[in-house]
GROMACS .gro file of C-alpha atoms in nm:
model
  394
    1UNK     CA    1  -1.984  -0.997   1.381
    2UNK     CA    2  -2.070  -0.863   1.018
    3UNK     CA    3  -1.942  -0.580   0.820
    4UNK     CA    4  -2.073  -0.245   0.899
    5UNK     CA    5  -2.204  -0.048   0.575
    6UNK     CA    6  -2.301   0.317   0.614
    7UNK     CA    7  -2.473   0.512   0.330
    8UNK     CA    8  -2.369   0.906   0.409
    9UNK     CA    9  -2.565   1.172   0.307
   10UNK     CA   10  -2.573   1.448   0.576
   11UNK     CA   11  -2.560   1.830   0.592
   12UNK     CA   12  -2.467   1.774   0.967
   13UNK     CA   13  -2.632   1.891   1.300
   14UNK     CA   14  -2.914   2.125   1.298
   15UNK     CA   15  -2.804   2.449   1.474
   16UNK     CA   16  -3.073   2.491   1.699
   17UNK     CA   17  -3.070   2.146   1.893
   18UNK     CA   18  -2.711   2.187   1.987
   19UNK     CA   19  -2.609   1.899   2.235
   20UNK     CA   20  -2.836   1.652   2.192
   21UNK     CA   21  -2.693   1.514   1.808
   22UNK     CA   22  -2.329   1.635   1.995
   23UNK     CA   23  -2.392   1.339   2.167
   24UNK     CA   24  -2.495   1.081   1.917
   25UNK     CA   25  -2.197   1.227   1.702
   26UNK     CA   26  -1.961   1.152   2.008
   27UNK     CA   27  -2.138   0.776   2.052
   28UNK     CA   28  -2.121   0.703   1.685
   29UNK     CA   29  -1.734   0.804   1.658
   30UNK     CA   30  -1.701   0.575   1.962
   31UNK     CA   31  -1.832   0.283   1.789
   32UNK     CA   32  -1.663   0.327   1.507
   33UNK     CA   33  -1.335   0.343   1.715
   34UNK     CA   34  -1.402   0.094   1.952
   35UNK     CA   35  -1.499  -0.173   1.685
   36UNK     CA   36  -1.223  -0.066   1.395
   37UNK     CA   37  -1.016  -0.367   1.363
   38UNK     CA   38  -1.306  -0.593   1.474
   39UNK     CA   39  -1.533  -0.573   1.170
   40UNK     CA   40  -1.493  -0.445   0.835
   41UNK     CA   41  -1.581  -0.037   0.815
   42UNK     CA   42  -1.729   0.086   0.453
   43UNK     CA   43  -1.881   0.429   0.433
   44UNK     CA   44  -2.035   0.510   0.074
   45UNK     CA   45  -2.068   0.911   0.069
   46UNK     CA   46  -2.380   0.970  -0.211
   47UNK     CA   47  -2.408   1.356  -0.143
   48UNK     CA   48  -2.259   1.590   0.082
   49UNK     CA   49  -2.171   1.503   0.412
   50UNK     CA   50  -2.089   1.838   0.638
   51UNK     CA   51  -1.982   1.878   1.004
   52UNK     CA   52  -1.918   1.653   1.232
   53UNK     CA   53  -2.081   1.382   1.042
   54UNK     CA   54  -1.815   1.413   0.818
   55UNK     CA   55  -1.565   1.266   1.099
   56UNK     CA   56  -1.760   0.878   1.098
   57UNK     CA   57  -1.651   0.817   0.729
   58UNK     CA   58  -1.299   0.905   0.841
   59UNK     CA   59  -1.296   0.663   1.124
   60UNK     CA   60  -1.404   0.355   0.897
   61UNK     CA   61  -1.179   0.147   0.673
   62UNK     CA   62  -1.279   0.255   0.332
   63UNK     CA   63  -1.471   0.510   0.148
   64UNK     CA   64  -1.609   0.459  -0.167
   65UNK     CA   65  -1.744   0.820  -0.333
   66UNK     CA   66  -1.939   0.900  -0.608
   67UNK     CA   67  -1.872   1.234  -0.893
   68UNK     CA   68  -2.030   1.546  -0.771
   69UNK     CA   69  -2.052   1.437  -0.366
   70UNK     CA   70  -1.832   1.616  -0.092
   71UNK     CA   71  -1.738   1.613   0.260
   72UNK     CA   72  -1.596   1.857   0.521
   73UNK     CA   73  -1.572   1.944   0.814
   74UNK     CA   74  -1.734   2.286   0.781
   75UNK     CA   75  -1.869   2.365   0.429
   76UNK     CA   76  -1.852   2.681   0.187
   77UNK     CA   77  -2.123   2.896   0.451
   78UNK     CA   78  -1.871   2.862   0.705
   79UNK     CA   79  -1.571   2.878   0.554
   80UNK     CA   80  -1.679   3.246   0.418
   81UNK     CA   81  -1.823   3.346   0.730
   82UNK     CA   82  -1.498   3.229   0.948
   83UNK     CA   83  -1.192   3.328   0.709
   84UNK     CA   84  -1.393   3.518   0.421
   85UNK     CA   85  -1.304   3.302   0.162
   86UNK     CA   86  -1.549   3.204  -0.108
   87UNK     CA   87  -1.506   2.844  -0.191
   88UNK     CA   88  -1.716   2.604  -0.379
   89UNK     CA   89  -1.815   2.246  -0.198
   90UNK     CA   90  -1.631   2.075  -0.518
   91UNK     CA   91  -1.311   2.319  -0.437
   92UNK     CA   92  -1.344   2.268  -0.040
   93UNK     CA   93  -1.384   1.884  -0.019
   94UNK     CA   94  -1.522   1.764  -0.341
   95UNK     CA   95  -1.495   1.345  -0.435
   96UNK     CA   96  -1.235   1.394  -0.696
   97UNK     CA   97  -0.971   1.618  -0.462
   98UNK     CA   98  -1.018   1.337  -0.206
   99UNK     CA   99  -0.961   1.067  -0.416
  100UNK     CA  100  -0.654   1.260  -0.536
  101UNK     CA  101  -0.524   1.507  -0.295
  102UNK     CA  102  -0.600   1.434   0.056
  103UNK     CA  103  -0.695   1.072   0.012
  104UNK     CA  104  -0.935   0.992   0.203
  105UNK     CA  105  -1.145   0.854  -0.094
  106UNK     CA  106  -1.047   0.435  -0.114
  107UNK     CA  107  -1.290   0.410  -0.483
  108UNK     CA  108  -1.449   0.693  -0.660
  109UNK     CA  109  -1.724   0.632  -0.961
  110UNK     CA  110  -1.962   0.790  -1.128
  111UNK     CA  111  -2.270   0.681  -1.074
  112UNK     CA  112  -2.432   0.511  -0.754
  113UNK     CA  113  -2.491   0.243  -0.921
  114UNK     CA  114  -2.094   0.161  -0.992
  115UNK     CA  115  -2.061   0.247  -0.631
  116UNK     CA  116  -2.276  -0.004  -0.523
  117UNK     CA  117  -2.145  -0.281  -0.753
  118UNK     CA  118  -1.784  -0.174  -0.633
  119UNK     CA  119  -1.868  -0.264  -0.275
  120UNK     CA  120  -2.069  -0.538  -0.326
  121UNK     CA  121  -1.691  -0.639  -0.488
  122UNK     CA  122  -1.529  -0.526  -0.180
  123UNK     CA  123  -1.713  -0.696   0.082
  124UNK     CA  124  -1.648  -1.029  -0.155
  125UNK     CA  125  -1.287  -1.020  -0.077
  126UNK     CA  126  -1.305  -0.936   0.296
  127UNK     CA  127  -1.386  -1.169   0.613
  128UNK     CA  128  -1.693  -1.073   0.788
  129UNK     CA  129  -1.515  -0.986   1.119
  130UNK     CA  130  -1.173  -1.048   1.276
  131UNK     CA  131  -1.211  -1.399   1.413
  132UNK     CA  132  -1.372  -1.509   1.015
  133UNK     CA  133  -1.170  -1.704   0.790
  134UNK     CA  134  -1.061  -1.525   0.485
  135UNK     CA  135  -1.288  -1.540   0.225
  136UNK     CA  136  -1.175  -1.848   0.020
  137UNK     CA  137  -1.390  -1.947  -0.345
  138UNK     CA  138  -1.295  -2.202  -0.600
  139UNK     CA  139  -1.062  -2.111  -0.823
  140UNK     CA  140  -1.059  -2.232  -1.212
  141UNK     CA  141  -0.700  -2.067  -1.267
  142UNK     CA  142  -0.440  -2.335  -1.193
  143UNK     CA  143  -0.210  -2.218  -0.901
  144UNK     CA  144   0.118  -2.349  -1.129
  145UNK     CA  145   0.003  -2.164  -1.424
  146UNK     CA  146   0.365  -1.971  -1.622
  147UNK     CA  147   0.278  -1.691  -1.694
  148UNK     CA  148   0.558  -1.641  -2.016
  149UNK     CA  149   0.462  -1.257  -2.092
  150UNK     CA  150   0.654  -1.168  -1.719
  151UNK     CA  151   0.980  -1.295  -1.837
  152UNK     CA  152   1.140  -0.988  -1.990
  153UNK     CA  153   0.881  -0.772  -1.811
  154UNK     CA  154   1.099  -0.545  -1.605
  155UNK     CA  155   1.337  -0.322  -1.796
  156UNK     CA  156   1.745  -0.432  -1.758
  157UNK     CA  157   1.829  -0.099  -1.687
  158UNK     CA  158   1.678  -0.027  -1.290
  159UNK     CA  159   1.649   0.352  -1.358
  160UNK     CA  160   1.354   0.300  -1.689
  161UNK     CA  161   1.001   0.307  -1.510
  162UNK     CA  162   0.783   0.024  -1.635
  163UNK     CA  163   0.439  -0.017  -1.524
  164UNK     CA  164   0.387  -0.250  -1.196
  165UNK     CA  165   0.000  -0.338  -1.265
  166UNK     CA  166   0.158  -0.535  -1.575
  167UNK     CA  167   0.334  -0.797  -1.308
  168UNK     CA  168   0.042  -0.769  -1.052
  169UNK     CA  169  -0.280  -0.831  -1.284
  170UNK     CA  170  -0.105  -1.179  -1.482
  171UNK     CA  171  -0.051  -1.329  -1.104
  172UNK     CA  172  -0.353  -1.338  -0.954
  173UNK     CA  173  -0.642  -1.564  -1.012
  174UNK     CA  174  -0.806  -1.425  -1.329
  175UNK     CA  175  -0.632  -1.186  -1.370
  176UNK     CA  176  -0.883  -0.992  -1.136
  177UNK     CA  177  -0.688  -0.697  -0.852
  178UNK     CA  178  -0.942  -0.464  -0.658
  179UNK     CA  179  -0.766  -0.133  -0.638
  180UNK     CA  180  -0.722   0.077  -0.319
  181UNK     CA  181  -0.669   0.444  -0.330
  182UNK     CA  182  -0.573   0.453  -0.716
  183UNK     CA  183  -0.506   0.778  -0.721
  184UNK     CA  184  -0.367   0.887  -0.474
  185UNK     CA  185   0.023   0.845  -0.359
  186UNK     CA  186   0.023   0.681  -0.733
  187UNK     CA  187   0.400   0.561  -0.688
  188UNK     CA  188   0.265   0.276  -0.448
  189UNK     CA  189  -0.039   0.047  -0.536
  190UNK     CA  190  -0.237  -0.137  -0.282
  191UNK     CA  191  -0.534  -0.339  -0.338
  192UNK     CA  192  -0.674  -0.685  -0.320
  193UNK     CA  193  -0.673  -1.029  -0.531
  194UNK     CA  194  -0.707  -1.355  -0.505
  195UNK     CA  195  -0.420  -1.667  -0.483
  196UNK     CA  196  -0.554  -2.032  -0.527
  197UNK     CA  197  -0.892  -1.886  -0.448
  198UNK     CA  198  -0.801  -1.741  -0.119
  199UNK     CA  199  -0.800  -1.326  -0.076
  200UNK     CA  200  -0.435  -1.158  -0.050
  201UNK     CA  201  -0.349  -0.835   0.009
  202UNK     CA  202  -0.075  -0.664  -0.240
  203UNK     CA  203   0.140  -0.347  -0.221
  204UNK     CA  204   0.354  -0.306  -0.490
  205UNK     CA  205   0.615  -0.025  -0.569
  206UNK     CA  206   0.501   0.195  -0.907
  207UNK     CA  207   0.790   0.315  -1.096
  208UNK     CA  208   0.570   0.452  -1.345
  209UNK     CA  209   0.565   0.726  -1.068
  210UNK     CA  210   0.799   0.927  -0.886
  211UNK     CA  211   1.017   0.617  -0.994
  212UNK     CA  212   0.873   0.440  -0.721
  213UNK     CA  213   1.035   0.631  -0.443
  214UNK     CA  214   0.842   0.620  -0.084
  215UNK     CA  215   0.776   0.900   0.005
  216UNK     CA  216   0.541   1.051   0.285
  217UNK     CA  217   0.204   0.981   0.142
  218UNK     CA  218   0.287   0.642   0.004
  219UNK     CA  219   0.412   0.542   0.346
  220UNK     CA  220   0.069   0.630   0.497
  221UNK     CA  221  -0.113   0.483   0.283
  222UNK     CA  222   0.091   0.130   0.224
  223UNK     CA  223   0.115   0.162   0.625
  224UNK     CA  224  -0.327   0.181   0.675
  225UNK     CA  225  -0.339  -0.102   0.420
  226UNK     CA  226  -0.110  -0.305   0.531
  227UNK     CA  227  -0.232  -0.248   0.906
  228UNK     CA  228  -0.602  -0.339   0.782
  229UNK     CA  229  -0.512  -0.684   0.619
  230UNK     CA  230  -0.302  -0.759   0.984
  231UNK     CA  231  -0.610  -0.695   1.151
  232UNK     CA  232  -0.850  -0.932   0.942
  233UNK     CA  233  -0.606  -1.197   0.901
  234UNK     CA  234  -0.519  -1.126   0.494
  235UNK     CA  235  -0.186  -1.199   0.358
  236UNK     CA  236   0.030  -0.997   0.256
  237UNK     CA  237   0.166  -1.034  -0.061
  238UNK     CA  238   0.454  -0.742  -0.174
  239UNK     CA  239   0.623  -0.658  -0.527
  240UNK     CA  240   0.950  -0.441  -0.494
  241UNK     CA  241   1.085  -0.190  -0.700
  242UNK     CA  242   1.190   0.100  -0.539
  243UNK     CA  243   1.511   0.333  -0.484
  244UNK     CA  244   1.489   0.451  -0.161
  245UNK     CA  245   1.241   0.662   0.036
  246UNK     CA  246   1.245   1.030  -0.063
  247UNK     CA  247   1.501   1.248   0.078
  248UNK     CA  248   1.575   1.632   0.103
  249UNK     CA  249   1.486   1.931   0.277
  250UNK     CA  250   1.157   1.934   0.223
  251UNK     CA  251   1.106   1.545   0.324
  252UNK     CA  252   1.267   1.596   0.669
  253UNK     CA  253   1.090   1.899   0.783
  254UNK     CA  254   0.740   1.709   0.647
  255UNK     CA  255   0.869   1.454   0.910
  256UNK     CA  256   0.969   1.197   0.729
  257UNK     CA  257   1.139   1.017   0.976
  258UNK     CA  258   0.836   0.937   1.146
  259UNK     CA  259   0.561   0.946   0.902
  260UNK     CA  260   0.801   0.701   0.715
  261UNK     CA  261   0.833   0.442   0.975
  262UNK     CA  262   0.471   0.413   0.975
  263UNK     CA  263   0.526   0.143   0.663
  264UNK     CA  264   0.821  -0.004   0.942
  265UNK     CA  265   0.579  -0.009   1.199
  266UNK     CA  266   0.306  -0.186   0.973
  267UNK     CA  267   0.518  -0.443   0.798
  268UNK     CA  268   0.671  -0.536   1.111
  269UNK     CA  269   0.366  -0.569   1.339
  270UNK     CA  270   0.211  -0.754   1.079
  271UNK     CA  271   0.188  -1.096   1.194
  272UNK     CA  272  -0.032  -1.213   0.900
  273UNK     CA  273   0.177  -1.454   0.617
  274UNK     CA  274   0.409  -1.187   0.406
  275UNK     CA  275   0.589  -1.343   0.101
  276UNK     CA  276   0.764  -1.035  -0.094
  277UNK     CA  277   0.837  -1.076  -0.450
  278UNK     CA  278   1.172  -0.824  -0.532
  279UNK     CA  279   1.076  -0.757  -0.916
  280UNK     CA  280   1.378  -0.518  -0.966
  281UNK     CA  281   1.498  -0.221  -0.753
  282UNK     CA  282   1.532  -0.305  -0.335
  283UNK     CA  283   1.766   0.008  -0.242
  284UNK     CA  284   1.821   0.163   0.096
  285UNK     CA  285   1.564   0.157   0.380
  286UNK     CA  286   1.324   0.079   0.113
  287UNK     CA  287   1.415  -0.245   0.061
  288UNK     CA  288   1.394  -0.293   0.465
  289UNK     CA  289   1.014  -0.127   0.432
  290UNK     CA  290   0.890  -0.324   0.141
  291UNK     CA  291   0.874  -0.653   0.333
  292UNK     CA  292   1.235  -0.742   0.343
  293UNK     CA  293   1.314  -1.052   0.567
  294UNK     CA  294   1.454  -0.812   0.806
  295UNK     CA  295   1.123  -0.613   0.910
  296UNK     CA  296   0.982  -1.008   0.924
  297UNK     CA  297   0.883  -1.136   0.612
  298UNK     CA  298   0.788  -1.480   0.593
  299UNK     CA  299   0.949  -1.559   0.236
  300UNK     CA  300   1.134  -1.345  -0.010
  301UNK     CA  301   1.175  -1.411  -0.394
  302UNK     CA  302   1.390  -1.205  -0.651
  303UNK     CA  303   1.385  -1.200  -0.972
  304UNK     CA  304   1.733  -1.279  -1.174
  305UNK     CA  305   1.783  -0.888  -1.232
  306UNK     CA  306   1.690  -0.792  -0.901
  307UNK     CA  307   1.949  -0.513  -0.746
  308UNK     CA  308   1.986  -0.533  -0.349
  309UNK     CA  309   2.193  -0.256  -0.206
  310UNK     CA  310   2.263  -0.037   0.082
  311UNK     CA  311   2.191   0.271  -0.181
  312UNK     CA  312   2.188   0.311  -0.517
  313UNK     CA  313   2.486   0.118  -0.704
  314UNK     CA  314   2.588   0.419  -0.957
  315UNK     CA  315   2.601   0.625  -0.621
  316UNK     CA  316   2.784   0.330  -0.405
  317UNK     CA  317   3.028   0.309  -0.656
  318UNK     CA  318   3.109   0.677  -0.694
  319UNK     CA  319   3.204   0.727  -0.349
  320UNK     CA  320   3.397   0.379  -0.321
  321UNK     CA  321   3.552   0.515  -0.632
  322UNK     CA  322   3.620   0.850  -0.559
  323UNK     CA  323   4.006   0.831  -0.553
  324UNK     CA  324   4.028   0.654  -0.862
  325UNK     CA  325   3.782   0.904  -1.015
  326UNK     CA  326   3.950   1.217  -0.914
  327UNK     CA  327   4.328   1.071  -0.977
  328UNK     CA  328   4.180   1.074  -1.397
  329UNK     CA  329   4.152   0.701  -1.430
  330UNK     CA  330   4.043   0.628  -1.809
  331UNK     CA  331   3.643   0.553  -1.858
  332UNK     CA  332   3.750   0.224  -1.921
  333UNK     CA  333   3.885   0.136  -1.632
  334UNK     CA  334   3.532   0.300  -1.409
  335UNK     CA  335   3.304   0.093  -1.574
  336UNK     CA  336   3.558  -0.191  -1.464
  337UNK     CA  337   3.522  -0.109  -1.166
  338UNK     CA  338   3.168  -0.032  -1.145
  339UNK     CA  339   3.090  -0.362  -1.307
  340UNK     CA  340   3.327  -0.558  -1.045
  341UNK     CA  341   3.126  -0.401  -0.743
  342UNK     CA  342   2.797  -0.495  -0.911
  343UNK     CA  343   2.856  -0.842  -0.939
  344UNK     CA  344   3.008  -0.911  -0.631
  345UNK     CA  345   2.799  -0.663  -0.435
  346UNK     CA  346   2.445  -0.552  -0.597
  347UNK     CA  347   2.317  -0.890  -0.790
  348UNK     CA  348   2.048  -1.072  -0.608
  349UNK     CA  349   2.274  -1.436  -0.636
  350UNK     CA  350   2.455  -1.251  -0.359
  351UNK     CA  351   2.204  -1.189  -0.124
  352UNK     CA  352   2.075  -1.552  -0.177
  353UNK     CA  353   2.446  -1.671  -0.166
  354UNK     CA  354   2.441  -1.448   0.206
  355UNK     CA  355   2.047  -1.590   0.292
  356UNK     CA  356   1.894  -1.257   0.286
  357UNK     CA  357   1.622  -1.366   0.032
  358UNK     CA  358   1.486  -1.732  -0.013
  359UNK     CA  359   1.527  -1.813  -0.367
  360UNK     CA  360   1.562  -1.693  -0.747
  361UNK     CA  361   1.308  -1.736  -0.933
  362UNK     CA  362   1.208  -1.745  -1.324
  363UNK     CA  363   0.953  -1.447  -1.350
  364UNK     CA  364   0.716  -1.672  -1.559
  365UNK     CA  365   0.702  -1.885  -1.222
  366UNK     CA  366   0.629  -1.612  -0.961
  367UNK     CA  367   0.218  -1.719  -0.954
  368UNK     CA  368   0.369  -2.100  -0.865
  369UNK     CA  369   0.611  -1.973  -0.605
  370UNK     CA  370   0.323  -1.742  -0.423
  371UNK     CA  371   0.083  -1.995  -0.462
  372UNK     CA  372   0.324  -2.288  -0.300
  373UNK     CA  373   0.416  -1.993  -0.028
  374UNK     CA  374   0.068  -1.935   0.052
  375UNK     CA  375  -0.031  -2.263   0.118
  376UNK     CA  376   0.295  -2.357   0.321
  377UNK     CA  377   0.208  -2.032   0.540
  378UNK     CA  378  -0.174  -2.126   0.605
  379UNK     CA  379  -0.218  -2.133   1.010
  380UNK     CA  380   0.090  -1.953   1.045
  381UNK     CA  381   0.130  -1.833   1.405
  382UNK     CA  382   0.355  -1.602   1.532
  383UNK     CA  383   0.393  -1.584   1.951
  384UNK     CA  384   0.484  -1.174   2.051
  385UNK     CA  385   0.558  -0.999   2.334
  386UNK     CA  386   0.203  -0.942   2.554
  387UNK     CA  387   0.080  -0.598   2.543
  388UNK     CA  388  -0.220  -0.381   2.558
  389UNK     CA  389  -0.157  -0.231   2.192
  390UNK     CA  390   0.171  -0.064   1.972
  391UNK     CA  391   0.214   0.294   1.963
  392UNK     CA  392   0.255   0.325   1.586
  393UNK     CA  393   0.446   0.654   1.511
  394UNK     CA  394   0.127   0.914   1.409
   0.00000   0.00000   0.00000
C-alpha cells in the first residue's frame, strides 16, 4: 500500500441527482474507514468543501488547509434557510476557526504552494502503509551530541511556565519538529522529528499554556496522535510537565472522565517503543497519562528537578499539615515541614530510589539517552490479549 492524498475542493452533491452521489459519498466514507490505520490519510482542502463531502476529510488522518478555504457540513444557504441565521462561510467553518477552534485543521498556510511543500514534508516522515518500515535517512547530527543550552532550561520553581518547543527543537536531529495541530489545544504539542535518522513521534506538555494542564481537548488530540503513530509503527517519544488534568464543574459535566481516558486508552494500547522524558512537573493522573511506566512505557527519564507526586506538593502538604497549620505553628516551622515532605516524598531520586522511573539524567544528555533508548527498543514486540479491536472510550 501507498499513502492516499486527496485534493478537496467541492460544493457537495448536486440537488437534483439525489441518490446516485449518496452512494459514492457512502462508498468513499467506507474506504476511508475501512483502510484508516492501513495507509496514511492526507486531505488538502484548497476551497470550500460543503455537504457531505465535507465528512471524507474528517475520516482521514490529517488535514492540511489553506487561508480563505472552508468546510461544513451545510454552508451559509442552508444554515439561513434551516435556523435563519446569516452566517458567513469564514464564520461557519472557515480554515482559521478549524485550525483553532474545532480542530480539525492538522497545518494551515497561506498559500497552496506552502501547502503543498508542507505535505510533501509530511509524507517524508511517515511509512507508506502499516506493514512499511519507518522512514529511516542518514543523519549528520551525532546521536551523543550535549546539548549544554538544556541544562538550566526548566525554571526551579514548577509553577513558572517556560516554553516546551525550547527542550523539543535542540533534541532532535537538526533541530527539525513537524508540528501537528499547533493551534489548537495549545497546552499539549504533538508533532513529528527525527532520532538517529529514524521518525519519532513527540507529545510534550506546554506550560506556556493553561500551565500545561490536560484538559478535554488536549486529551483528544494527544489521544488521535498518539493512536496514529501505534498504528504505523512510530515511536513514541513524550516530554512531561504537567499538573494534573483539569478539574471542576465544568470539566465533569464536559465528561471528562471519559473524554480524558482517551489519552489512557492511547498510551496504553500503544504497543509501539515509548521512552518518556519527565522535564519537570508529573502530578496526579497526569503523570499516569503522559507515558508513565504504569500506563506501559518502555523507559522513563527525569530530569534532576523533576517533581513526582500523587497531587500537587504545596496542596499535599497542606492537608498532611493541616493540624499543625490550624494549631498556629510559626512560618518557620511550615516550610520545615513542607521542605521535609519534598525531599523524602516529591524529588524524582525517590521515585528512582522506588523504580518508578529508569534513570536521572543530566538535561544536556537527554538526545544521548533517547537516542541509546531508541535503538535498544528497535523490533520491540509486545504479545496482547487476542481480540477483534479496543473500544476506546468516544
Amino acid at each position: 500500500g501507498v499513502p492516499v492524498i486527496g485534493i478537496c475542493h467541492s460544493g457537495g452533491l448536486r440537488l437534483h441527482e439525489t441518490l446516485g452521489p449518496m452512494e459514492m459519498f457512502g462508498q468513499l466514507f467506507r474506504r476511508n474507514s475501512i483502510y484508516s490505520g492501513v495507509v496514511p490519510q492526507i486531505s488538502i482542502i484548497l476551497g470550500v468543501v460543503a455537504g457531505g463531502q465535507a465528512y471524507s476529510p474528517g475520516l482521514t488522518d490529517f488535514i492540511l488547509m489553506t487561508k480563505g478555504s472552508a468546510v461544513y457540513i451545510a454552508g451559509p444557504a442552508f444554515v439561513k434557510a434551516q435556523t435563519g441565521m446569516d452566517i458567513s462561510d469564514d464564520e461557519l467553518g472557515g480554515a482559521s476557526m478549524h485550525a483553532r477552534t474545532s480542530g480539525l485543521v492538522d497545518v494551515l498556510r497561506d498559500t497552496e504552494a506552502q501547502i503543498f511543500e508542507e505535505a510533501r514534508r509530511l509524507i517524508g516522515f511517515l511509512p507508506l502503509s502499516c506493514q512499511g518500515p519507518v522512514p529511516s535517512r542518514p543523519a549528520d547530527d551525532d546521536p551523543s551530541r550535549r546539548e549544554e543550552a538544556l541544562n538550566g532550561m526548566a525554571p526551579e520553581e514548577s509553577s513558572k511556565p517556560f516554553d516546551m518547543h525550547r527542550v523539543i527543537q535542540p533534541v532532535f536531529d537538526g533541530g527539525e519538529f513537524f508540528e501537528i495541530k499547533p493551534d489548537f489545544a495549545r497546552n499539549i504539542i504533538t508533532g513529528f522529528a527525527r532520532l538517529a535518522g529514524d521518525t519519532v513521534g513527540v507529545v510534550a506538555n506546554q506550560s506556556n499554556y493553561l500551565g500545561g494542564v490536560i484538559d478535554i481537548k488536549a486529551a483528544e488530540k494527544a489521544a488521535r496522535f498518539v493512536r496514529f503513530c501505534d498504528a504505523f509503527n512510530i515511536p513514541i517519544i513524550t516530554f512531561q510537565d504537567s499538573p494534573a488534568y483539569l478539574i471542576g464543574k465544568e470539566m465533569e459535566r464536559a465528561g471528562m472522565i471519559y473524554k480524558g481516558a482517551k489519552l489512557l486508552h492511547a498510551y496504553a494500547e500503544a504497543d509501539v517503543p515509548k521512552i518518556t522524558i519527565i522535564v519537570r512537573k508529573a502530578y496526579a493522573g497526569a503523570y499516569i497519562a503522559m507515558g508513565s511506566q504504569y500506563i506501559g512505557a518502555d523507559l522513563v527519564y527525569a530530569w534532576p528537578g523533576a517533581e513526582i507526586s500523587s497531587v500537587a506538593p504545596k496542596t499535599a502538604a497542606s492537608i498532611l499539615f493541616r493540624q499543625e497549620i490550624q494549631s498556629g505553628a510559626d512560618q518557620e516551622t511550615i516550610e520545615a515541614l513542607h521542605r521535609d515532605y519534598y525531599d523524602n516524598y516529591v524529588r524524582a531520586y525517590r521515585a528512582a530510589s522506588l523504580r518508578h522511573i529508569n534513570d536521572i539524567i543530566e538535561p544536556a544528555e537527554t538526545r544521548s539517552a533517547l537516542c541509546k533508548s531508541l535503538a535498544l527498543l528497535k523490533g520491540k514486540k509486545q504479545v496482547r490479549p487476542q481480540k477483534k479491536h479496543g473500544n476506546i472510550p468516544l
